[in-house]
């Protein structure tokens, strides 16, 4: 029997000292809240969306009526009200890819295997030693990186993924539409026509309209390896699907207890437990990222592209599971019912259950619905 979810068990280890922002679904509609000193405050009268609260700044001064102590709220699973939503609303949801040497190798393997999981093991053995040792020691865009590029081209090992792994330009793409991300306790979607896919446990950097980082959350950047492996031009189909972007449980706002250096030092853990008895665990250290989080944010917002409602940026993962789940050599892929936990001591635990995209709750509450709801509550 599965143990019922209880949010208080998935809070960061020092949550009583932290400053958090999120969204609760109340009877009247989605409501932005902050958590200070363990108490939850409704800030909707001051800022009806988390995007507006961040854009206007002065987060420490946000005020509103108390909803009670966090441990006293009945925040268990997604079947009750109040329930926790994704902390994102009007922010654009962006993602950076191939920011770790290990993930770069796996993207090259996907490309060369043309989406065939059975062929990956042979290719992995041939490429990993030659490329991996070099990539992990190279600063993207440096003279050393360009020299390595020349060598790899000469050996016939160059790839478009290595271009973004060690070139000057990071891979930045749109992960999900506004309001489409899911939160703690929700189902996370995988396309039913995908036979090779995986979770991607990541830190998500939250930025204001000026591109300044103001906090961080945990994320699961669900990836369809077979789809992207067939062609990088299918990235949208591989990445942007119903319920495929999980973020939460909260945005931990930067303050005296937590800052960008804590993001740089974060250890992100992953566990997957299936109804078939399969178990998978792993860790990803942000210290091994090849591009600094603030560099990735600067490559997202520039004079070439603005985000007036701010943005959330998945920072990438080094974790690409290769454990065989079914037949030898076929590697890992999700099954419906998988329980996925992404956790980090200072950010808590993001829990989701895997479902086929068509079986997960459809995304129906868009911008028009949100504006109508807020107007009906006299919050606009």
PDB file of N, CA and C in Angstrom, residues 18 34 43 101-102 107 117 140 143 170 180 213 228 233 248 254 260 266 305 314 349 355 361 368 374-375:
ATOM      1  N   UNK A  18      13.661  29.301   6.350  1.00  0.00           N
ATOM      2  CA  UNK A  18      13.678  29.755   4.979  1.00  0.00           C
ATOM      3  C   UNK A  18      12.511  30.660   4.621  1.00  0.00           C
ATOM      4  N   UNK A  34       3.253  33.134   0.518  1.00  0.00           N
ATOM      5  CA  UNK A  34       4.637  33.032   0.981  1.00  0.00           C
ATOM      6  C   UNK A  34       4.629  32.316   2.319  1.00  0.00           C
ATOM      7  N   UNK A  43      -0.888  36.351  -0.253  1.00  0.00           N
ATOM      8  CA  UNK A  43      -0.433  37.656  -0.732  1.00  0.00           C
ATOM      9  C   UNK A  43      -1.213  38.110  -1.967  1.00  0.00           C
ATOM     10  N   UNK A 101      28.942  17.102 -18.556  1.00  0.00           N
ATOM     11  CA  UNK A 101      29.668  16.234 -19.483  1.00  0.00           C
ATOM     12  C   UNK A 101      28.947  14.911 -19.698  1.00  0.00           C
ATOM     13  N   UNK A 102      28.415  14.326 -18.621  1.00  0.00           N
ATOM     14  CA  UNK A 102      27.737  13.036 -18.751  1.00  0.00           C
ATOM     15  C   UNK A 102      26.513  13.153 -19.639  1.00  0.00           C
ATOM     16  N   UNK A 107      23.497  12.555 -24.935  1.00  0.00           N
ATOM     17  CA  UNK A 107      22.818  13.142 -26.085  1.00  0.00           C
ATOM     18  C   UNK A 107      23.479  12.701 -27.395  1.00  0.00           C
ATOM     19  N   UNK A 117      17.157   2.341 -28.274  1.00  0.00           N
ATOM     20  CA  UNK A 117      17.779   2.094 -26.970  1.00  0.00           C
ATOM     21  C   UNK A 117      18.696   0.887 -26.998  1.00  0.00           C
ATOM     22  N   UNK A 140      33.444  25.698 -21.495  1.00  0.00           N
ATOM     23  CA  UNK A 140      32.778  26.008 -22.766  1.00  0.00           C
ATOM     24  C   UNK A 140      33.215  27.350 -23.333  1.00  0.00           C
ATOM     25  N   UNK A 143      39.611  28.511 -25.451  1.00  0.00           N
ATOM     26  CA  UNK A 143      40.526  28.087 -26.505  1.00  0.00           C
ATOM     27  C   UNK A 143      40.724  26.578 -26.464  1.00  0.00           C
ATOM     28  N   UNK A 170      25.088  28.404 -25.133  1.00  0.00           N
ATOM     29  CA  UNK A 170      24.366  27.351 -24.419  1.00  0.00           C
ATOM     30  C   UNK A 170      23.098  26.973 -25.182  1.00  0.00           C
ATOM     31  N   UNK A 180       1.394  25.854 -17.668  1.00  0.00           N
ATOM     32  CA  UNK A 180       1.276  24.433 -17.988  1.00  0.00           C
ATOM     33  C   UNK A 180       2.107  23.528 -17.081  1.00  0.00           C
ATOM     34  N   UNK A 213      18.452  36.481 -10.779  1.00  0.00           N
ATOM     35  CA  UNK A 213      17.993  35.302 -10.047  1.00  0.00           C
ATOM     36  C   UNK A 213      17.510  35.711  -8.666  1.00  0.00           C
ATOM     37  N   UNK A 228      13.865  12.574 -29.343  1.00  0.00           N
ATOM     38  CA  UNK A 228      14.939  13.515 -29.641  1.00  0.00           C
ATOM     39  C   UNK A 228      16.083  12.830 -30.375  1.00  0.00           C
ATOM     40  N   UNK A 233      15.456  18.144 -34.283  1.00  0.00           N
ATOM     41  CA  UNK A 233      14.352  19.018 -34.673  1.00  0.00           C
ATOM     42  C   UNK A 233      13.036  18.578 -34.033  1.00  0.00           C
ATOM     43  N   UNK A 248       8.721  22.423  -8.183  1.00  0.00           N
ATOM     44  CA  UNK A 248       8.236  22.584  -6.815  1.00  0.00           C
ATOM     45  C   UNK A 248       9.203  22.031  -5.777  1.00  0.00           C
ATOM     46  N   UNK A 254      15.816  33.805  -2.357  1.00  0.00           N
ATOM     47  CA  UNK A 254      17.131  34.131  -1.819  1.00  0.00           C
ATOM     48  C   UNK A 254      16.993  35.093  -0.648  1.00  0.00           C
ATOM     49  N   UNK A 260      22.641  32.150  -4.168  1.00  0.00           N
ATOM     50  CA  UNK A 260      23.093  31.528  -5.412  1.00  0.00           C
ATOM     51  C   UNK A 260      24.221  30.534  -5.166  1.00  0.00           C
ATOM     52  N   UNK A 266      24.520  22.685  -4.714  1.00  0.00           N
ATOM     53  CA  UNK A 266      23.427  21.742  -4.456  1.00  0.00           C
ATOM     54  C   UNK A 266      23.750  20.336  -4.965  1.00  0.00           C
ATOM     55  N   UNK A 305      16.256  39.055 -26.400  1.00  0.00           N
ATOM     56  CA  UNK A 305      15.007  38.438 -25.937  1.00  0.00           C
ATOM     57  C   UNK A 305      14.697  38.906 -24.527  1.00  0.00           C
ATOM     58  N   UNK A 314      15.245  25.696 -16.085  1.00  0.00           N
ATOM     59  CA  UNK A 314      15.851  24.422 -15.711  1.00  0.00           C
ATOM     60  C   UNK A 314      17.333  24.483 -16.061  1.00  0.00           C
ATOM     61  N   UNK A 349      11.688  18.115  -1.411  1.00  0.00           N
ATOM     62  CA  UNK A 349      11.457  16.970  -2.291  1.00  0.00           C
ATOM     63  C   UNK A 349      10.259  17.237  -3.188  1.00  0.00           C
ATOM     64  N   UNK A 355       2.411   9.097 -15.538  1.00  0.00           N
ATOM     65  CA  UNK A 355       1.227   8.648 -16.273  1.00  0.00           C
ATOM     66  C   UNK A 355       1.447   8.948 -17.748  1.00  0.00           C
ATOM     67  N   UNK A 361      -4.176  14.643 -15.951  1.00  0.00           N
ATOM     68  CA  UNK A 361      -5.184  15.700 -16.097  1.00  0.00           C
ATOM     69  C   UNK A 361      -4.793  16.667 -17.210  1.00  0.00           C
ATOM     70  N   UNK A 368      -6.494  33.082 -20.060  1.00  0.00           N
ATOM     71  CA  UNK A 368      -7.828  33.685 -20.042  1.00  0.00           C
ATOM     72  C   UNK A 368      -8.601  33.256 -18.806  1.00  0.00           C
ATOM     73  N   UNK A 374      -9.234  35.929 -11.483  1.00  0.00           N
ATOM     74  CA  UNK A 374      -8.713  37.018 -10.665  1.00  0.00           C
ATOM     75  C   UNK A 374      -9.631  38.240 -10.719  1.00  0.00           C
ATOM     76  N   UNK A 375     -10.195  38.503 -11.910  1.00  0.00           N
ATOM     77  CA  UNK A 375     -11.117  39.643 -12.029  1.00  0.00           C
ATOM     78  C   UNK A 375     -12.376  39.388 -11.201  1.00  0.00           C
TER      79      UNK A 375
END
